[in-house]
Tab-separated table of C-alpha atoms in Angstrom:
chain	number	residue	atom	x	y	z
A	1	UNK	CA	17.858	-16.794	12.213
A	2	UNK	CA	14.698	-15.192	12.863
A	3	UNK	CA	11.739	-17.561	13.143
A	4	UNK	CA	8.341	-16.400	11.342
A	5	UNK	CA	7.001	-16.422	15.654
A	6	UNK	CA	9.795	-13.964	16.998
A	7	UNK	CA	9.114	-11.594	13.325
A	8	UNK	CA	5.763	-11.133	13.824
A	9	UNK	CA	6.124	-10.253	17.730
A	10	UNK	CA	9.390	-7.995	17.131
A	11	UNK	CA	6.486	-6.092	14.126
A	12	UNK	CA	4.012	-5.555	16.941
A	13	UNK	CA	6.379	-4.831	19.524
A	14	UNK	CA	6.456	-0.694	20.248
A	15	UNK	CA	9.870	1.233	21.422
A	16	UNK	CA	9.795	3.609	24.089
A	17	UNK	CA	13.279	4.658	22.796
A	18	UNK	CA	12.401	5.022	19.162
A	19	UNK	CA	14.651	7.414	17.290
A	20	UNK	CA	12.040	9.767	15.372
A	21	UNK	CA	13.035	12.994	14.030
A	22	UNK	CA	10.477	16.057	13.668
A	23	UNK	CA	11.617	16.704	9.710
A	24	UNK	CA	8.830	15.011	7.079
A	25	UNK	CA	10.026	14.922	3.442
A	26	UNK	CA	7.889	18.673	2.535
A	27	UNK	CA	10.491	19.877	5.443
A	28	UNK	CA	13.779	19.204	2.919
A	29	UNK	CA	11.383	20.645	-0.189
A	30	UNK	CA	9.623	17.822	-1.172
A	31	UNK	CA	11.961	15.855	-3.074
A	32	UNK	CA	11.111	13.461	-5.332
A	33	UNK	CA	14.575	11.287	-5.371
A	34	UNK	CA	17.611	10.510	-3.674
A	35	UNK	CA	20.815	9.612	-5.443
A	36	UNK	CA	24.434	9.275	-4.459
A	37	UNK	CA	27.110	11.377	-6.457
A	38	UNK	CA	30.656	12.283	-6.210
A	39	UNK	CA	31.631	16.144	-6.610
A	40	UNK	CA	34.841	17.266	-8.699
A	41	UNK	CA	36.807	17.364	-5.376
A	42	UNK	CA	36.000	13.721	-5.069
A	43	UNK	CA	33.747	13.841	-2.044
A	44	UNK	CA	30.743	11.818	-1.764
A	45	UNK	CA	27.426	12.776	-1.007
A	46	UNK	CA	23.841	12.038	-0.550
A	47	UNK	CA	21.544	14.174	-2.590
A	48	UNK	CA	17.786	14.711	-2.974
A	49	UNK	CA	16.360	15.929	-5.839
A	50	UNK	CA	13.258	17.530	-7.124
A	51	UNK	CA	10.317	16.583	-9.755
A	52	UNK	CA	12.612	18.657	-12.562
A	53	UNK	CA	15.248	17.589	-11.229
A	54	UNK	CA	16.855	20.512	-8.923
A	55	UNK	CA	18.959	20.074	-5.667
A	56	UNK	CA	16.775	19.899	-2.635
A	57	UNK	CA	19.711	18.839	-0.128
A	58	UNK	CA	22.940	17.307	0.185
A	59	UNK	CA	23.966	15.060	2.787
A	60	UNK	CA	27.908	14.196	3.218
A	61	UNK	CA	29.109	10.799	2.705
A	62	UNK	CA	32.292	9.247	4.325
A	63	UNK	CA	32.781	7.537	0.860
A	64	UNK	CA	31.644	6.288	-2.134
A	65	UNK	CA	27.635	5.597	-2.059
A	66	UNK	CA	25.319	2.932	-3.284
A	67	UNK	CA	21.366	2.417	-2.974
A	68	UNK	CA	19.529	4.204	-0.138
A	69	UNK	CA	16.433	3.534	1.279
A	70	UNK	CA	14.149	6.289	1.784
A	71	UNK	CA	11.975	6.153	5.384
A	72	UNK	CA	8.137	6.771	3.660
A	73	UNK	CA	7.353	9.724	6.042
A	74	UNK	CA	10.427	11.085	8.209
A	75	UNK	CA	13.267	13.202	6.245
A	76	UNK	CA	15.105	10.013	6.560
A	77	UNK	CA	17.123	7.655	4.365
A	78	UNK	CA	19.898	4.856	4.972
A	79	UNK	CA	22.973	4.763	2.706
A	80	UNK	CA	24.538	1.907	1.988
A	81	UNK	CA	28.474	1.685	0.926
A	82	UNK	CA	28.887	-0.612	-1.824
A	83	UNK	CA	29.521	-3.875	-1.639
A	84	UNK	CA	31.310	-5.423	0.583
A	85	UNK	CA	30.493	-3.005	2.808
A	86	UNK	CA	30.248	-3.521	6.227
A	87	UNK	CA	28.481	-0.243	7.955
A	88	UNK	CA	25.031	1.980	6.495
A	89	UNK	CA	24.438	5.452	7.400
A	90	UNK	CA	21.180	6.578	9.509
A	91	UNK	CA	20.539	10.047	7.948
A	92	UNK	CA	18.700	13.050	8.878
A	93	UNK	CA	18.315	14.575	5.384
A	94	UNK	CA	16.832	17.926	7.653
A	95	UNK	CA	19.904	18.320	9.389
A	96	UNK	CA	22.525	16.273	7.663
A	97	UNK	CA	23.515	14.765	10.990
A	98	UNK	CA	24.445	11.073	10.940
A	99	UNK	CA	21.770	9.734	13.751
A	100	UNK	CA	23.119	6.030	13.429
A	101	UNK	CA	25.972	3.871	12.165
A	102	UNK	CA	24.381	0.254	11.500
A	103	UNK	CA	27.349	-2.019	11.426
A	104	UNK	CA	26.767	-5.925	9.973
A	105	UNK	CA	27.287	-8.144	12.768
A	106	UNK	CA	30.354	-10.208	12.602
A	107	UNK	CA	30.955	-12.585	9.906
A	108	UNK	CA	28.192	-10.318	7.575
A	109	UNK	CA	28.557	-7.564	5.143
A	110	UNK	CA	26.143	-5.407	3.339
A	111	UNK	CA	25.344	-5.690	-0.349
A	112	UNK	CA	24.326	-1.952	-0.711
A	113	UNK	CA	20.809	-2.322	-0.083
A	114	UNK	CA	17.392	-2.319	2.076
A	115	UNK	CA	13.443	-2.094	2.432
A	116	UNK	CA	11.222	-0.616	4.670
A	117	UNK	CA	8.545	-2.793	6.319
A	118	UNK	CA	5.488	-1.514	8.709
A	119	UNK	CA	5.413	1.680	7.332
A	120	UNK	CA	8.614	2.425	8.409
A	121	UNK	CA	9.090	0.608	11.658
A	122	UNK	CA	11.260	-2.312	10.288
A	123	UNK	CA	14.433	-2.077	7.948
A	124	UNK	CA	15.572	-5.262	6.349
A	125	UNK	CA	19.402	-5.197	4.539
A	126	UNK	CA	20.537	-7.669	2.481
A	127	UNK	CA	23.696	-9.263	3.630
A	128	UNK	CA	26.203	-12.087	3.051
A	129	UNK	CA	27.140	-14.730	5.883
A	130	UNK	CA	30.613	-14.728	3.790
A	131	UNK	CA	32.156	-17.794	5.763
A	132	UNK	CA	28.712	-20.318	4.681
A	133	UNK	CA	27.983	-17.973	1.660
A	134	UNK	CA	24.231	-17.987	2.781
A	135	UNK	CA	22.596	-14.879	1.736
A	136	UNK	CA	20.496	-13.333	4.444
A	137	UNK	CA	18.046	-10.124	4.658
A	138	UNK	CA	19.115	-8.231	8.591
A	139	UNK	CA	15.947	-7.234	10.502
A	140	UNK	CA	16.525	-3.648	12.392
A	141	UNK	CA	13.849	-2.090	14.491
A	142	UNK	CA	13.488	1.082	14.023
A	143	UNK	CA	11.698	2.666	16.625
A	144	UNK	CA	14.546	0.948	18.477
A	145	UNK	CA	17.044	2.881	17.296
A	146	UNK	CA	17.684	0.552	14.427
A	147	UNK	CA	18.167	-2.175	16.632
A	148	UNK	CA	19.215	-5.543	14.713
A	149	UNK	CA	16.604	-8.364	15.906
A	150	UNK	CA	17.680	-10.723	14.132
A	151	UNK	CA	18.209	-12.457	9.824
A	152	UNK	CA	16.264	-13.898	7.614
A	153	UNK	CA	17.889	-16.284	4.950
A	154	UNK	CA	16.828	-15.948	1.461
A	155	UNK	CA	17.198	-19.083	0.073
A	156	UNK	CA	20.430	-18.414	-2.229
A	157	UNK	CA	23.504	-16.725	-2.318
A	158	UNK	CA	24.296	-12.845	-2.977
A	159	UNK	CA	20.865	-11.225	-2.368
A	160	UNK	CA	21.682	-8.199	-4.030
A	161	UNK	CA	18.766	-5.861	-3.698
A	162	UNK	CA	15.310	-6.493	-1.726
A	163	UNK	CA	11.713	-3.969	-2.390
A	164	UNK	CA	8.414	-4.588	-0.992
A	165	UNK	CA	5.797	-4.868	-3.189
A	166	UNK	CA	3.334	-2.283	-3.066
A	167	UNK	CA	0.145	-2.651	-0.927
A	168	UNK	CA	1.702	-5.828	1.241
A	169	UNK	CA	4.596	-7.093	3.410
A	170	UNK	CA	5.554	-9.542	0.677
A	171	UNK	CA	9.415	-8.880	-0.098
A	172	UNK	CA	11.101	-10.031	-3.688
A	173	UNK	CA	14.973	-10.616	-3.423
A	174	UNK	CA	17.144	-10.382	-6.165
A	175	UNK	CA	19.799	-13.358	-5.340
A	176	UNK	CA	22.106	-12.812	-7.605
A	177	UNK	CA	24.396	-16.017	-7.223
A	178	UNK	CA	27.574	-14.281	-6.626
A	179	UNK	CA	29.678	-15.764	-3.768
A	180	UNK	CA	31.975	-13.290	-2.203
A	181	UNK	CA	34.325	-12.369	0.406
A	182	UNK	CA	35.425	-9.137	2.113
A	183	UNK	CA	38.898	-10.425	1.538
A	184	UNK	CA	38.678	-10.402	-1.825
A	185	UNK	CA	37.412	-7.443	-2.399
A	186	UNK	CA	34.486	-7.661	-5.207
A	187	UNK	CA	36.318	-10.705	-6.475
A	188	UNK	CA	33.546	-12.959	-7.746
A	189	UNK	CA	34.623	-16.558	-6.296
A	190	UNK	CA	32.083	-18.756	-8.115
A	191	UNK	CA	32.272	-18.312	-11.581
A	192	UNK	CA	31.412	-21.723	-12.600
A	193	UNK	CA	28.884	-22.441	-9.702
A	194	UNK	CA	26.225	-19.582	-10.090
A	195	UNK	CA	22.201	-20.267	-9.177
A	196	UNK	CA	20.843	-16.806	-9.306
A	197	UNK	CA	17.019	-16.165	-8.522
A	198	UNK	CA	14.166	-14.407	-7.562
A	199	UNK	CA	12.788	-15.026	-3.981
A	200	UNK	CA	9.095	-13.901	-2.298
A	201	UNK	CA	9.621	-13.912	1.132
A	202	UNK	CA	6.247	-13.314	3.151
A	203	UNK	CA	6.662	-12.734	7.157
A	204	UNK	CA	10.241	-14.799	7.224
A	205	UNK	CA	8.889	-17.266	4.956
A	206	UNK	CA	9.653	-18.312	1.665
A	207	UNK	CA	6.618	-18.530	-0.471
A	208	UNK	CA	7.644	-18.324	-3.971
A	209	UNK	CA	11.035	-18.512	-6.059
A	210	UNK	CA	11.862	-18.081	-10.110
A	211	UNK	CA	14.622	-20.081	-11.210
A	212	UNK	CA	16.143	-19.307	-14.710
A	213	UNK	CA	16.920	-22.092	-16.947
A	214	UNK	CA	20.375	-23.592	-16.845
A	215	UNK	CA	21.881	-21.800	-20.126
A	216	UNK	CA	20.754	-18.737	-18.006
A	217	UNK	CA	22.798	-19.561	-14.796
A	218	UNK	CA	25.521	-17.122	-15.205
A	219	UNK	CA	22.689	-14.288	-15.402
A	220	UNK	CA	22.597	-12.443	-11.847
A	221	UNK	CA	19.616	-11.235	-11.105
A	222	UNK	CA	20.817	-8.079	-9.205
A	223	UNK	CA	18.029	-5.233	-9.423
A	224	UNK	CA	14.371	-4.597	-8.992
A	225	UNK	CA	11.405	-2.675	-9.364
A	226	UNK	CA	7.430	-3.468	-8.726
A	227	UNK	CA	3.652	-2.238	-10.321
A	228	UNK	CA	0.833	-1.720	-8.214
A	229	UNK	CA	-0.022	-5.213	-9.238
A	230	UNK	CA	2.615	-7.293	-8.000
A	231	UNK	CA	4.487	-7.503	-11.123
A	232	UNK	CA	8.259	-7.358	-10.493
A	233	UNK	CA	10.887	-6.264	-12.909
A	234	UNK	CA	14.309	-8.310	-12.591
A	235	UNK	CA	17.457	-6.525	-13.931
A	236	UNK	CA	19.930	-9.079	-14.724
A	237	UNK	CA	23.887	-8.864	-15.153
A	238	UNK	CA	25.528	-11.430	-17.160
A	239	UNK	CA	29.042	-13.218	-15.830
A	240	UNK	CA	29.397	-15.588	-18.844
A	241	UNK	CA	31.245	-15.093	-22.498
A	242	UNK	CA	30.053	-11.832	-23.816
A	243	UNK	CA	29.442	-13.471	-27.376
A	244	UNK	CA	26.711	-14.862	-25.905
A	245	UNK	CA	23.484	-12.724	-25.865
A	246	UNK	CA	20.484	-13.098	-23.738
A	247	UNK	CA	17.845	-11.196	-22.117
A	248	UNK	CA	18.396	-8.820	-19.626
A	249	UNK	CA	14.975	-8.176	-18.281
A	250	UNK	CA	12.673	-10.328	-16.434
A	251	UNK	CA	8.769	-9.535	-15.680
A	252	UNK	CA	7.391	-11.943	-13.410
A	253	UNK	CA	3.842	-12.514	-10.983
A	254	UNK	CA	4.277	-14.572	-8.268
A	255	UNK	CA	2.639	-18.017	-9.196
A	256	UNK	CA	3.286	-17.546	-12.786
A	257	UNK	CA	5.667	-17.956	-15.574
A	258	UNK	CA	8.866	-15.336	-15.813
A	259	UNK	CA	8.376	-13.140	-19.122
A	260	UNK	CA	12.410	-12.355	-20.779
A	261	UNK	CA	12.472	-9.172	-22.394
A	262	UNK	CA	15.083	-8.698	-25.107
A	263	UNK	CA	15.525	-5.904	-27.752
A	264	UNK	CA	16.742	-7.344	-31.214
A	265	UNK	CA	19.879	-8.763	-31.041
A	266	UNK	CA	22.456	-5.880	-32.620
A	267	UNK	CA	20.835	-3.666	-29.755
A	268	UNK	CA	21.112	-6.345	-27.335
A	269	UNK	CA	24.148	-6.979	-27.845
A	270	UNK	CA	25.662	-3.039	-27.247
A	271	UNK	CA	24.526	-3.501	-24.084
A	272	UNK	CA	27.368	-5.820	-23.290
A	273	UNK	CA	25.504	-7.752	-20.941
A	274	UNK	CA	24.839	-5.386	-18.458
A	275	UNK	CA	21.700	-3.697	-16.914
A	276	UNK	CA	22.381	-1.638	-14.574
A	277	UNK	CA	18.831	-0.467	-13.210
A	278	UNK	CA	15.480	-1.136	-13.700
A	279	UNK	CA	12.129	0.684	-13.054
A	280	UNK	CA	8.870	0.716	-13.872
A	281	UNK	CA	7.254	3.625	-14.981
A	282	UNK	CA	4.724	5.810	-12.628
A	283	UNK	CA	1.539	4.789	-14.463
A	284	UNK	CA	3.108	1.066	-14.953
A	285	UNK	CA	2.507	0.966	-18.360
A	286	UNK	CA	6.244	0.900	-19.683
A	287	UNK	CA	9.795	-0.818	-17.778
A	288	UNK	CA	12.961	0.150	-18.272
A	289	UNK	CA	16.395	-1.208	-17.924
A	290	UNK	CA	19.640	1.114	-18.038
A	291	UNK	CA	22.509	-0.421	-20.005
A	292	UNK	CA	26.027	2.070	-18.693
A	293	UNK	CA	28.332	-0.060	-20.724
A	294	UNK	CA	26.017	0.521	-23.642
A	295	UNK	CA	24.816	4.247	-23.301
A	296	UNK	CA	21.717	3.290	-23.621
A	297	UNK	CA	18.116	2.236	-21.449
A	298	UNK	CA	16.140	0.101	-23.370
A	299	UNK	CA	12.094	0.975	-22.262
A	300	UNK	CA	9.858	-1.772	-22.868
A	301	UNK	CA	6.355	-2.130	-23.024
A	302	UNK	CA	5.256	-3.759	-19.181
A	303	UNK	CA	2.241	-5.896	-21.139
A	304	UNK	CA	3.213	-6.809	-24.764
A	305	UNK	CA	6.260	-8.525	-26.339
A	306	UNK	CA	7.334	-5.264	-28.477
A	307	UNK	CA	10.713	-3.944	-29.457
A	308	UNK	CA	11.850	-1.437	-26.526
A	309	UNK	CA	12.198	1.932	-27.509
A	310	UNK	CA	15.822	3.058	-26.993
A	311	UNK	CA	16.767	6.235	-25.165
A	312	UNK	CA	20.565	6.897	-26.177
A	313	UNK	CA	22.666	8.564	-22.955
A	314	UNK	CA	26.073	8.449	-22.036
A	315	UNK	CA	26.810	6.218	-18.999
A	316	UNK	CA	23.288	6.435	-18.211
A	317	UNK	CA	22.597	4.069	-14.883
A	318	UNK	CA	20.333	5.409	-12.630
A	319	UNK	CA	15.975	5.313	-13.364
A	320	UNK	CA	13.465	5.608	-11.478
A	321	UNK	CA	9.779	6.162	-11.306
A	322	UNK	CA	8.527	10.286	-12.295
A	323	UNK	CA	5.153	10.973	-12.136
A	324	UNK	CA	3.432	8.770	-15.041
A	325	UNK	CA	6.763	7.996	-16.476
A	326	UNK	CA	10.529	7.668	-15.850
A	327	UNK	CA	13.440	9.542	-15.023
A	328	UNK	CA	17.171	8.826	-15.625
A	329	UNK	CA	20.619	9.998	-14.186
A	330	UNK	CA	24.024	9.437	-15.737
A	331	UNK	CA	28.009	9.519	-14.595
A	332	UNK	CA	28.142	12.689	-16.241
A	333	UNK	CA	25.786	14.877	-14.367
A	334	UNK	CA	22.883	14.620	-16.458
A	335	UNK	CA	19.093	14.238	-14.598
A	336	UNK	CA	16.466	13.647	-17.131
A	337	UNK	CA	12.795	13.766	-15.740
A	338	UNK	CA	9.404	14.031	-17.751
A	339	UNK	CA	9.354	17.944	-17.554
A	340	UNK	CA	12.761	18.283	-18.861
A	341	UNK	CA	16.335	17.907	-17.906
A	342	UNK	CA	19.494	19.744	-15.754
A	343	UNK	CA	22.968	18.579	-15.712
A	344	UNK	CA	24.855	19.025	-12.425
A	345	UNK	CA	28.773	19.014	-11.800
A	346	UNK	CA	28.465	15.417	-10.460
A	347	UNK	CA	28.941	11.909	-11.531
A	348	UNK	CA	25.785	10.550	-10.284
A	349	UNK	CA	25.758	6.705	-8.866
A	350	UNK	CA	24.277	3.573	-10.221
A	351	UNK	CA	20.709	4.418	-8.969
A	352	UNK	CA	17.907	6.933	-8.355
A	353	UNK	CA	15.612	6.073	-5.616
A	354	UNK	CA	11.702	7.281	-5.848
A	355	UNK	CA	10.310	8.610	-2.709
């Protein structure tokens, strides 16, 4: 475990042997996202893509891709393997060259994704001590080559995805209260036992957590997003009976109240209880949620209890933030951005990541 003492000196510690490649992002044409995709020969790959939504590079994958975190200056981005993954990619989106292998220390695996810290200098990955089920977030130095110095626990089982929010150090967790094991596969081996929730975690501290109600338990809180403000966008996944409908979206400050979002109840329902990504738009005004199961992303106003406006898309997952507003991928190819839309001969992943 990494005390709050030992975080703060590994942060202000420097790296003779820091790994820092000369590409920026303008050296790989400026792109505005990275997603992973398989091609029709079944090969995986890292992609970046443009504002409108054009190819800017392609980066091989050894398999099938998840999240990736994009460095915020160097042409550089980690790729996670899904869940229960036990290695991330180190990529030089310049080059395409692998520069490191992270591999979860023993007893860990990955749960497909990560945050930069200190402008880049610190990676965190969230990770499952399978044998305890504790959910951890790995701390990797990297001007150190991505060296691991050390884990930071985050209160709750299956932290699922971590971001930090804007302007600060503070990181939100998604825990999504799934206990698993590598194997098992993606087996989910606490059904009856779930205690999703939403964690702050402030230099290796805890400082805040959101706890759904009971009824609510068997909602996993697995995605995220964040305004300038601090407000955070939960994406939720639900493991109960299907006839039972609920809200898919939390909005939450810390200190305050969660906000459920919900669209009326025959459109709730097609969703099948399933968001698969969440984002908040560039100007923060509007949130969306993607719903793959239901072909459709349900975009809600951020600040006002009104209906979402639904956007109807086959397997639509991915969304992130474009310009003032959103963008979208789907399974079938299809990149929809603010100033129009391309379909490419891919089955895009679960997410888009902003740069």
């Amino acid at each position: 475990m990494l005390s709050r003492r030992r975080l703060l000196a590994s942060l202000a510690a420097g790296g003779a042997g820091a790994l820092i490649p000369a590409a920026s992002w303008a050296d790989v044409g400026n792109p505005s996202f990275l997603a992973a995709a398989r091609d029709p020969s079944g090969a995986f790959a890292l992609y970046g893509l443009t504002a409108k939504g054009v190819i800017a590079f392609r980066v091989d994958l050894p398999d099938r891709g998840h999240a990736a975190a994009a460095h915020p200056t160097r042409a550089e981005a980690v790729a996670f393997a899904r869940r229960p993954g036990t290695f991330a990619l180190v990529l030089d989106c310049a080059s395409g060259r692998v520069v490191r292998r992270l591999e979860s220390p023993e007893g860990r695996h990955f749960y497909g994704h990560g945050a930069y810290l200190q402008n880049g200098d610190i990676l965190v990955t969230t990770e499952n001590a399978y044998e305890t089920g504790d959910g951890m977030l790995g701390v990797w130095d990297t001007r150190r080559n991505y060296t691991r110095i050390g884990e930071i626990p985050t209160g709750a089982i299956g932290p699922h995805e971590v971001i930090r929010l804007p302007g600060t150090e503070v990181l939100a967790v998604a825990n999504g209260g799934i206990l698993t094991h590598p194997d098992s596969e993606r087996e989910k081996l606490n059904p009856e036992d779930m205690h999703p929730n939403l964690t702050y975690i402030r230099d290796g501290e805890i400082i805040d957590t959101v706890t759904l109600a009971p009824e609510l338990a068997k909602g996993s809180i697995r995605h995220l997003s964040a305004r300038d403000d601090g407000m955070v966008a939960a994406a939720i996944q639900w493991e109960g009976d299907l006839e039972t409908v609920i809200p898919l979206l939390i909005l939450h400050k810390m200190g305050q109240e969660p906000r459920l979002l919900s669209a009326d109840h025959a459109e709730q329902r097609a969703l099948n209880g399933y968001a698969g990504s969440v984002s908040f738009s560039g100007d923060g005004s509007t949130v969306a949620i993607t719903g793959p199961r239901g072909n459709a992303a349900h975009i809600f106003q951020a600040d006002t209890d009104e209906p979402p406006q639904i956007m109807r898309r086959g397997d639509i997952c991915g969304v992130a933030k474009a310009g003032n507003g959103l963008a979208f991928t789907d399974g079938l190819g299809g990149v929809i951005c603010p100033n129009g839309a391309m379909v490419h001969d891919l089955a895009w992943d679960n997410h888009l990541v902003s740069l």
